[in-house]
Amino acid sequence: MTRHFLEISDLSVDELREVLDLAMAPPTSLLSGRGVALLFEKPSARTRHSSEMAVVQLGGHPITVSAAEVDLDRRETAEDVARTFAQYHAAIGARVFDHAVLERMAAAVDASGFGVPIVNLLSDRGHPCQAIADLLTMREALGSDLAGRVLTYVGDANNVTRSLALAAVAMGMQVRIAAPEGYQFDASELAEIAAFAVEAGEGGSVLQGADPEAFAEHADVLYTDVWTSMGQEAEAMERRAAFAGYCIDADLLARTPSAVVLHCLPAHRGEEISADVFESARSLVWRQAFHRRTAMIGIFTMLAQLGSIQ
Ligand code: CP
Ligand code: NVA
């Protein structure tokens, strides 16, 4: 059965650790003579470039297409686009508005027996490739054993938060999510992360509240993302008001003397992060961006080890 990578929880803890190790190993030529299709419904700087360069470093040839180019679900269904790409490519990555589109693509290639994995390059639900890069960055900064470390996320409980929280609890981290009411995970979403922590068995935990100051105390990592994600632009004004105070600035950073600061980028200085913190020595955002490429090498190599890339 083809294994897809739509969310961090598609991997076991052992597999997740293996992805991290593979990401740091010299790339092999496992994609030699093969293609990887990368489909984007939304803009991207890091994801497109890190994915393309990872494919090149694995000996393959990336082909990036915009959703407009194939006119997804108008000219042709997402199922038929995925099954077309499966005729030429060893893997398919896609960035979509609606996570269900990824699930439809995966179901279609599975039902047709084409044996090509779908990789989530960001959906409204998750951003697992980012979360792998986040783990690599945290391990580099804090040591390879992240168990017991405190990760405080400040801002919108969104796609990046979900994948990050799943990845962090799997490593045994204590995840605290500080988000204003109305922008927090609902009970079932939180329960899903807590259940993955239990399944992982590494002692990880997740806590959610509305107080960034309290949650920043003794944190090892402070993490934030934009208040308004792609596709939510119409809510930007309302969100700016709701998120006032949910900013990683010097005052918040002072609550925890040694924490490093992460941001998946793009950043909005003066909103979720202050310009001085963004540029400070404690900010690891460029190392995090660097690890987007190593993460993709780990993910593609793991999919090959699992037999999903043949
Ligand atoms: N962090 C991230 O996914 O960046 P892009 O949207 O630029 O790909
Ligand atoms: N939450 C953001 C992440 C961008 C990488 C978005 O979905 O737009």
mmCIF file of C-alpha atoms and ligand atoms in Angstrom:
data_model
loop_
_atom_site.group_PDB
_atom_site.id
_atom_site.type_symbol
_atom_site.label_atom_id
_atom_site.label_comp_id
_atom_site.label_asym_id
_atom_site.label_seq_id
_atom_site.Cartn_x
_atom_site.Cartn_y
_atom_site.Cartn_z
ATOM 1 C CA MET A 1 0.000 0.000 0.000
ATOM 2 C CA THR A 2 1.330 3.430 -0.928
ATOM 3 C CA ARG A 3 2.058 5.625 2.065
ATOM 4 C CA HIS A 4 1.209 9.310 1.581
ATOM 5 C CA PHE A 5 2.483 12.233 3.652
ATOM 6 C CA LEU A 6 -0.526 14.446 4.290
ATOM 7 C CA GLU A 7 0.142 15.027 7.984
ATOM 8 C CA ILE A 8 2.813 14.287 10.600
ATOM 9 C CA SER A 9 0.548 11.626 12.126
ATOM 10 C CA ASP A 10 0.860 9.596 8.901
ATOM 11 C CA LEU A 11 4.252 8.523 10.314
ATOM 12 C CA SER A 12 5.055 6.557 13.452
ATOM 13 C CA VAL A 13 7.487 8.078 15.935
ATOM 14 C CA ASP A 14 10.240 5.756 14.735
ATOM 15 C CA GLU A 15 9.574 6.784 11.127
ATOM 16 C CA LEU A 16 9.571 10.439 12.132
ATOM 17 C CA ARG A 17 12.981 10.028 13.763
ATOM 18 C CA GLU A 18 14.190 8.216 10.661
ATOM 19 C CA VAL A 19 13.066 11.162 8.469
ATOM 20 C CA LEU A 20 15.123 13.500 10.672
ATOM 21 C CA ASP A 21 18.194 11.272 10.350
ATOM 22 C CA LEU A 22 17.732 10.896 6.578
ATOM 23 C CA ALA A 23 17.381 14.663 6.234
ATOM 24 C CA MET A 24 20.868 15.111 7.675
ATOM 25 C CA ALA A 25 22.499 12.284 5.692
ATOM 26 C CA PRO A 26 24.142 12.917 2.306
ATOM 27 C CA PRO A 27 21.434 12.713 -0.394
ATOM 28 C CA THR A 28 21.387 9.600 -2.569
ATOM 29 C CA SER A 29 20.417 9.501 -6.238
ATOM 30 C CA LEU A 30 17.111 7.780 -5.523
ATOM 31 C CA LEU A 31 15.206 10.015 -7.961
ATOM 32 C CA SER A 32 17.683 9.574 -10.794
ATOM 33 C CA GLY A 33 15.829 9.830 -14.076
ATOM 34 C CA ARG A 34 12.528 10.424 -12.268
ATOM 35 C CA GLY A 35 10.235 13.413 -12.013
ATOM 36 C CA VAL A 36 8.360 14.966 -9.102
ATOM 37 C CA ALA A 37 5.270 17.100 -9.800
ATOM 38 C CA LEU A 38 4.766 20.085 -7.506
ATOM 39 C CA LEU A 39 1.319 21.707 -7.748
ATOM 40 C CA PHE A 40 0.590 25.084 -6.130
ATOM 41 C CA GLU A 41 -2.837 26.656 -5.578
ATOM 42 C CA LYS A 42 -1.281 29.417 -3.444
ATOM 43 C CA PRO A 43 1.932 31.476 -3.500
ATOM 44 C CA SER A 44 5.181 30.036 -2.124
ATOM 45 C CA ALA A 45 8.810 31.094 -1.734
ATOM 46 C CA ARG A 46 10.338 28.484 0.590
ATOM 47 C CA THR A 47 8.244 25.413 -0.201
ATOM 48 C CA ARG A 48 8.645 25.555 -3.958
ATOM 49 C CA HIS A 49 12.366 26.250 -3.894
ATOM 50 C CA SER A 50 13.234 23.801 -1.101
ATOM 51 C CA SER A 51 11.197 21.036 -2.754
ATOM 52 C CA GLU A 52 12.635 21.660 -6.216
ATOM 53 C CA MET A 53 16.212 21.753 -4.922
ATOM 54 C CA ALA A 54 15.704 18.605 -2.829
ATOM 55 C CA VAL A 55 14.466 16.768 -5.937
ATOM 56 C CA VAL A 56 17.494 18.007 -7.908
ATOM 57 C CA GLN A 57 19.866 16.914 -5.144
ATOM 58 C CA LEU A 58 18.253 13.458 -5.172
ATOM 59 C CA GLY A 59 18.986 13.241 -8.906
ATOM 60 C CA GLY A 60 15.433 13.919 -10.076
ATOM 61 C CA HIS A 61 13.647 16.539 -12.144
ATOM 62 C CA PRO A 62 10.985 18.729 -10.504
ATOM 63 C CA ILE A 63 8.109 20.176 -12.512
ATOM 64 C CA THR A 64 6.217 22.941 -10.732
ATOM 65 C CA VAL A 65 2.752 23.862 -11.956
ATOM 66 C CA SER A 66 0.250 26.403 -10.715
ATOM 67 C CA ALA A 67 -3.301 25.280 -10.155
ATOM 68 C CA ALA A 68 -4.308 27.833 -12.801
ATOM 69 C CA GLU A 69 -2.158 26.015 -15.359
ATOM 70 C CA VAL A 70 -4.186 22.830 -14.981
ATOM 71 C CA ASP A 71 -7.367 24.744 -13.962
ATOM 72 C CA LEU A 72 -7.870 22.353 -11.061
ATOM 73 C CA ASP A 73 -11.427 21.032 -10.649
ATOM 74 C CA ARG A 74 -12.712 23.027 -13.620
ATOM 75 C CA ARG A 75 -10.827 21.868 -16.691
ATOM 76 C CA GLU A 76 -10.203 18.544 -14.981
ATOM 77 C CA THR A 77 -10.848 17.053 -11.543
ATOM 78 C CA ALA A 78 -8.080 16.906 -8.940
ATOM 79 C CA GLU A 79 -8.386 13.109 -9.168
ATOM 80 C CA ASP A 80 -7.648 13.121 -12.900
ATOM 81 C CA VAL A 81 -4.795 15.633 -12.530
ATOM 82 C CA ALA A 82 -3.188 13.412 -9.861
ATOM 83 C CA ARG A 83 -3.615 10.280 -11.951
ATOM 84 C CA THR A 84 -2.141 12.075 -14.981
ATOM 85 C CA PHE A 85 0.906 13.220 -12.989
ATOM 86 C CA ALA A 86 1.292 9.662 -11.680
ATOM 87 C CA GLN A 87 2.027 8.522 -15.266
ATOM 88 C CA TYR A 88 5.226 10.575 -15.376
ATOM 89 C CA HIS A 89 6.340 11.223 -11.816
ATOM 90 C CA ALA A 90 7.691 9.301 -8.829
ATOM 91 C CA ALA A 91 5.862 11.563 -6.349
ATOM 92 C CA ILE A 92 3.334 14.401 -6.318
ATOM 93 C CA GLY A 93 3.483 17.365 -3.946
ATOM 94 C CA ALA A 94 0.567 19.775 -3.692
ATOM 95 C CA ARG A 95 -0.262 23.016 -1.883
ATOM 96 C CA VAL A 96 -4.043 23.410 -1.748
ATOM 97 C CA PHE A 97 -6.707 25.525 -0.081
ATOM 98 C CA ASP A 98 -8.858 22.586 0.959
ATOM 99 C CA HIS A 99 -7.145 19.608 2.610
ATOM 100 C CA ALA A 100 -9.855 17.357 1.148
ATOM 101 C CA VAL A 101 -8.314 17.908 -2.306
ATOM 102 C CA LEU A 102 -5.142 16.129 -1.123
ATOM 103 C CA GLU A 103 -7.224 13.265 0.243
ATOM 104 C CA ARG A 104 -9.097 13.009 -3.073
ATOM 105 C CA MET A 105 -5.791 12.907 -4.994
ATOM 106 C CA ALA A 106 -4.418 10.203 -2.691
ATOM 107 C CA ALA A 107 -7.619 8.152 -2.932
ATOM 108 C CA ALA A 108 -7.632 8.410 -6.736
ATOM 109 C CA VAL A 109 -4.034 7.227 -7.227
ATOM 110 C CA ASP A 110 -4.628 4.450 -4.682
ATOM 111 C CA ALA A 111 -7.865 3.271 -6.328
ATOM 112 C CA SER A 112 -6.142 3.152 -9.716
ATOM 113 C CA GLY A 113 -3.155 1.264 -8.258
ATOM 114 C CA PHE A 114 -0.635 3.827 -9.520
ATOM 115 C CA GLY A 115 1.575 3.635 -6.432
ATOM 116 C CA VAL A 116 2.661 7.286 -6.303
ATOM 117 C CA PRO A 117 2.689 9.179 -2.969
ATOM 118 C CA ILE A 118 0.995 12.548 -2.382
ATOM 119 C CA VAL A 119 2.928 15.007 -0.202
ATOM 120 C CA ASN A 120 1.139 17.894 1.529
ATOM 121 C CA LEU A 121 2.994 21.109 0.690
ATOM 122 C CA LEU A 122 0.501 23.054 2.910
ATOM 123 C CA SER A 123 -3.250 22.874 3.138
ATOM 124 C CA ASP A 124 -5.785 24.697 5.293
ATOM 125 C CA ARG A 125 -5.294 21.856 7.767
ATOM 126 C CA GLY A 126 -1.574 21.184 8.021
ATOM 127 C CA HIS A 127 1.972 21.948 6.918
ATOM 128 C CA PRO A 128 3.896 18.769 7.782
ATOM 129 C CA CYS A 129 6.980 19.498 5.626
ATOM 130 C CA GLN A 130 7.430 22.721 7.607
ATOM 131 C CA ALA A 131 7.123 20.796 10.884
ATOM 132 C CA ILE A 132 9.959 18.447 9.877
ATOM 133 C CA ALA A 133 12.168 21.499 9.239
ATOM 134 C CA ASP A 134 11.080 22.888 12.616
ATOM 135 C CA LEU A 135 12.154 19.688 14.397
ATOM 136 C CA LEU A 136 15.506 19.727 12.590
ATOM 137 C CA THR A 137 16.053 23.344 13.656
ATOM 138 C CA MET A 138 15.065 22.682 17.272
ATOM 139 C CA ARG A 139 17.300 19.605 17.478
ATOM 140 C CA GLU A 140 20.213 21.600 16.147
ATOM 141 C CA ALA A 141 19.625 24.376 18.718
ATOM 142 C CA LEU A 142 18.629 22.333 21.773
ATOM 143 C CA GLY A 143 20.172 18.901 21.212
ATOM 144 C CA SER A 144 18.760 15.792 19.580
ATOM 145 C CA ASP A 145 16.662 14.822 22.601
ATOM 146 C CA LEU A 146 13.761 17.274 22.660
ATOM 147 C CA ALA A 147 11.780 15.358 25.322
ATOM 148 C CA GLY A 148 10.647 17.624 28.150
ATOM 149 C CA ARG A 149 11.508 20.818 26.267
ATOM 150 C CA VAL A 150 8.813 23.512 26.268
ATOM 151 C CA LEU A 151 7.550 24.872 22.943
ATOM 152 C CA THR A 152 5.241 27.890 23.230
ATOM 153 C CA TYR A 153 3.281 28.866 20.136
ATOM 154 C CA VAL A 154 1.826 32.380 20.136
ATOM 155 C CA GLY A 155 -0.896 33.431 17.682
ATOM 156 C CA ASP A 156 -3.405 31.741 15.415
ATOM 157 C CA ALA A 157 -3.984 28.016 16.010
ATOM 158 C CA ASN A 158 -3.683 27.182 12.321
ATOM 159 C CA ASN A 159 -2.286 24.705 9.803
ATOM 160 C CA VAL A 160 1.329 25.333 10.850
ATOM 161 C CA THR A 161 0.421 25.004 14.538
ATOM 162 C CA ARG A 162 -1.307 21.657 14.060
ATOM 163 C CA SER A 163 1.588 19.967 12.248
ATOM 164 C CA LEU A 164 4.132 21.573 14.580
ATOM 165 C CA ALA A 165 2.246 20.425 17.679
ATOM 166 C CA LEU A 166 1.904 16.865 16.337
ATOM 167 C CA ALA A 167 5.623 16.738 15.527
ATOM 168 C CA ALA A 168 6.670 18.242 18.850
ATOM 169 C CA VAL A 169 4.532 16.009 21.086
ATOM 170 C CA ALA A 170 5.814 12.992 19.166
ATOM 171 C CA MET A 171 9.315 14.007 20.314
ATOM 172 C CA GLY A 172 8.083 14.285 23.916
ATOM 173 C CA MET A 173 7.902 18.098 24.007
ATOM 174 C CA GLN A 174 5.505 20.097 26.150
ATOM 175 C CA VAL A 175 3.512 22.181 23.690
ATOM 176 C CA ARG A 176 1.688 25.299 24.887
ATOM 177 C CA ILE A 177 -0.582 27.112 22.453
ATOM 178 C CA ALA A 178 -1.472 30.720 23.349
ATOM 179 C CA ALA A 179 -4.240 31.936 21.048
ATOM 180 C CA PRO A 180 -7.143 34.326 21.548
ATOM 181 C CA GLU A 181 -10.554 32.796 22.045
ATOM 182 C CA GLY A 182 -12.216 32.174 18.717
ATOM 183 C CA TYR A 183 -8.833 31.344 17.142
ATOM 184 C CA GLN A 184 -7.947 28.314 19.269
ATOM 185 C CA PHE A 185 -8.203 24.646 18.337
ATOM 186 C CA ASP A 186 -11.570 23.165 19.191
ATOM 187 C CA ALA A 187 -11.816 20.288 21.659
ATOM 188 C CA SER A 188 -11.630 17.578 19.009
ATOM 189 C CA GLU A 189 -8.585 19.139 17.323
ATOM 190 C CA LEU A 190 -6.818 19.390 20.660
ATOM 191 C CA ALA A 191 -7.808 15.823 21.512
ATOM 192 C CA GLU A 192 -6.278 14.642 18.226
ATOM 193 C CA ILE A 193 -2.915 16.165 19.185
ATOM 194 C CA ALA A 194 -3.152 14.787 22.734
ATOM 195 C CA ALA A 195 -3.987 11.333 21.367
ATOM 196 C CA PHE A 196 -0.935 11.423 19.092
ATOM 197 C CA ALA A 197 1.192 12.348 22.120
ATOM 198 C CA VAL A 198 -0.102 9.271 23.951
ATOM 199 C CA GLU A 199 0.389 7.041 20.896
ATOM 200 C CA ALA A 200 3.976 8.308 20.560
ATOM 201 C CA GLY A 201 4.684 7.379 24.169
ATOM 202 C CA GLU A 202 7.485 9.924 24.614
ATOM 203 C CA GLY A 203 5.785 11.895 27.415
ATOM 204 C CA GLY A 204 4.744 14.817 25.198
ATOM 205 C CA SER A 205 1.761 16.991 26.107
ATOM 206 C CA VAL A 206 -0.360 19.816 24.721
ATOM 207 C CA LEU A 207 -1.970 22.708 26.563
ATOM 208 C CA GLN A 208 -4.024 25.585 25.139
ATOM 209 C CA GLY A 209 -4.888 28.962 26.645
ATOM 210 C CA ALA A 210 -5.138 32.667 25.942
ATOM 211 C CA ASP A 211 -2.209 34.044 27.969
ATOM 212 C CA PRO A 212 1.040 34.409 25.982
ATOM 213 C CA GLU A 213 2.929 35.883 28.955
ATOM 214 C CA ALA A 214 2.183 32.950 31.265
ATOM 215 C CA PHE A 215 2.881 30.392 28.522
ATOM 216 C CA ALA A 216 6.215 32.033 27.634
ATOM 217 C CA GLU A 217 7.630 31.451 31.133
ATOM 218 C CA HIS A 218 10.508 28.940 30.996
ATOM 219 C CA ALA A 219 9.870 28.152 27.337
ATOM 220 C CA ASP A 220 12.758 26.729 25.319
ATOM 221 C CA VAL A 221 11.208 27.783 22.012
ATOM 222 C CA LEU A 222 8.819 30.612 21.114
ATOM 223 C CA TYR A 223 7.107 30.084 17.766
ATOM 224 C CA THR A 224 4.705 32.202 15.778
ATOM 225 C CA ASP A 225 3.068 32.424 12.353
ATOM 226 C CA VAL A 226 0.997 35.030 10.518
ATOM 227 C CA TRP A 227 -2.336 36.103 12.015
ATOM 228 C CA THR A 228 -3.980 35.878 8.596
ATOM 229 C CA SER A 229 -3.216 32.818 6.524
ATOM 230 C CA MET A 230 -3.478 32.565 2.757
ATOM 231 C CA GLY A 231 -7.156 32.389 1.850
ATOM 232 C CA GLN A 232 -8.261 34.414 4.920
ATOM 233 C CA GLU A 233 -7.347 37.849 3.543
ATOM 234 C CA ALA A 234 -10.935 39.131 3.878
ATOM 235 C CA GLU A 235 -10.651 38.669 7.664
ATOM 236 C CA ALA A 236 -7.341 40.559 8.007
ATOM 237 C CA MET A 237 -8.754 43.670 9.758
ATOM 238 C CA GLU A 238 -10.818 41.663 12.201
ATOM 239 C CA ARG A 239 -7.862 39.383 12.915
ATOM 240 C CA ARG A 240 -5.507 42.302 13.529
ATOM 241 C CA ALA A 241 -7.838 43.454 16.308
ATOM 242 C CA ALA A 242 -8.324 39.970 17.764
ATOM 243 C CA PHE A 243 -4.596 39.189 17.863
ATOM 244 C CA ALA A 244 -3.386 42.462 19.410
ATOM 245 C CA GLY A 245 -0.974 41.419 22.177
ATOM 246 C CA TYR A 246 -0.155 38.075 20.543
ATOM 247 C CA CYS A 247 3.218 39.292 19.350
ATOM 248 C CA ILE A 248 6.644 37.850 20.076
ATOM 249 C CA ASP A 249 8.409 41.047 21.102
ATOM 250 C CA ALA A 250 11.248 41.914 23.487
ATOM 251 C CA ASP A 251 8.897 41.931 26.521
ATOM 252 C CA LEU A 252 7.644 38.427 25.785
ATOM 253 C CA LEU A 253 11.148 37.185 25.056
ATOM 254 C CA ALA A 254 12.333 38.596 28.402
ATOM 255 C CA ARG A 255 9.984 36.130 30.139
ATOM 256 C CA THR A 256 12.244 33.293 29.108
ATOM 257 C CA PRO A 257 15.951 34.083 29.166
ATOM 258 C CA SER A 258 17.216 31.366 26.855
ATOM 259 C CA ALA A 259 14.423 30.612 24.384
ATOM 260 C CA VAL A 260 15.090 30.565 20.666
ATOM 261 C CA VAL A 261 12.528 32.097 18.319
ATOM 262 C CA LEU A 262 11.062 30.344 15.295
ATOM 263 C CA HIS A 263 8.744 31.561 12.526
ATOM 264 C CA CYS A 264 7.834 29.546 9.442
ATOM 265 C CA LEU A 265 7.773 32.777 7.337
ATOM 266 C CA PRO A 266 6.624 34.909 5.634
ATOM 267 C CA ALA A 267 6.755 37.311 8.608
ATOM 268 C CA HIS A 268 4.768 40.467 9.304
ATOM 269 C CA ARG A 269 6.932 42.659 11.516
ATOM 270 C CA GLY A 270 4.878 44.609 14.033
ATOM 271 C CA GLU A 271 2.101 42.003 13.963
ATOM 272 C CA GLU A 272 2.984 38.482 15.167
ATOM 273 C CA ILE A 273 6.687 39.336 15.678
ATOM 274 C CA SER A 274 8.559 42.576 16.355
ATOM 275 C CA ALA A 275 11.319 43.632 13.963
ATOM 276 C CA ASP A 276 13.971 43.605 16.717
ATOM 277 C CA VAL A 277 13.159 40.043 17.814
ATOM 278 C CA PHE A 278 12.998 38.893 14.198
ATOM 279 C CA GLU A 279 16.523 40.224 13.608
ATOM 280 C CA SER A 280 17.920 39.195 17.026
ATOM 281 C CA ALA A 281 20.531 36.514 17.691
ATOM 282 C CA ARG A 282 17.831 34.365 19.276
ATOM 283 C CA SER A 283 15.873 34.198 16.045
ATOM 284 C CA LEU A 284 16.641 31.041 14.045
ATOM 285 C CA VAL A 285 14.279 31.784 11.178
ATOM 286 C CA TRP A 286 16.892 31.540 8.433
ATOM 287 C CA ARG A 287 18.235 28.231 9.739
ATOM 288 C CA GLN A 288 14.619 27.060 9.796
ATOM 289 C CA ALA A 289 14.218 28.130 6.160
ATOM 290 C CA PHE A 290 17.499 26.319 5.363
ATOM 291 C CA HIS A 291 16.096 23.123 6.837
ATOM 292 C CA ARG A 292 13.068 23.179 4.539
ATOM 293 C CA ARG A 293 15.342 21.648 1.876
ATOM 294 C CA THR A 294 16.976 19.070 4.148
ATOM 295 C CA ALA A 295 13.482 18.181 5.409
ATOM 296 C CA MET A 296 12.294 17.481 1.856
ATOM 297 C CA ILE A 297 15.326 15.240 1.268
ATOM 298 C CA GLY A 298 14.374 13.314 4.417
ATOM 299 C CA ILE A 299 10.722 13.040 3.393
ATOM 300 C CA PHE A 300 11.385 11.832 -0.172
ATOM 301 C CA THR A 301 14.047 9.397 1.049
ATOM 302 C CA MET A 302 11.706 8.023 3.714
ATOM 303 C CA LEU A 303 8.919 7.565 1.141
ATOM 304 C CA ALA A 304 11.386 5.570 -0.950
ATOM 305 C CA GLN A 305 12.388 3.447 2.072
ATOM 306 C CA LEU A 306 8.702 2.768 2.719
ATOM 307 C CA GLY A 307 8.346 1.573 -0.900
ATOM 308 C CA SER A 308 6.023 4.435 -1.840
ATOM 309 C CA ILE A 309 8.538 5.915 -4.281
ATOM 310 C CA GLN A 310 9.558 3.077 -6.559
HETATM 311 N N1 CP B 1 6.966 28.572 5.242
HETATM 312 C C1 CP B 1 6.501 28.389 3.999
HETATM 313 O O1 CP B 1 5.837 27.417 3.694
HETATM 314 O O2 CP B 1 6.843 29.371 3.133
HETATM 315 P P1 CP B 1 6.238 29.554 1.663
HETATM 316 O O3 CP B 1 4.764 29.824 1.833
HETATM 317 O O4 CP B 1 6.971 30.720 1.078
HETATM 318 O O5 CP B 1 6.452 28.303 0.880
HETATM 319 N N1 NVA B 2 -0.362 29.772 8.055
HETATM 320 C C1 NVA B 2 0.277 30.328 6.893
HETATM 321 C C2 NVA B 2 1.563 29.638 6.649
HETATM 322 C C3 NVA B 2 2.343 30.117 5.455
HETATM 323 C C4 NVA B 2 3.584 29.307 5.219
HETATM 324 C C5 NVA B 2 -0.664 30.186 5.707
HETATM 325 O O1 NVA B 2 -1.320 29.150 5.573
HETATM 326 O O2 NVA B 2 -0.750 31.116 4.909
#
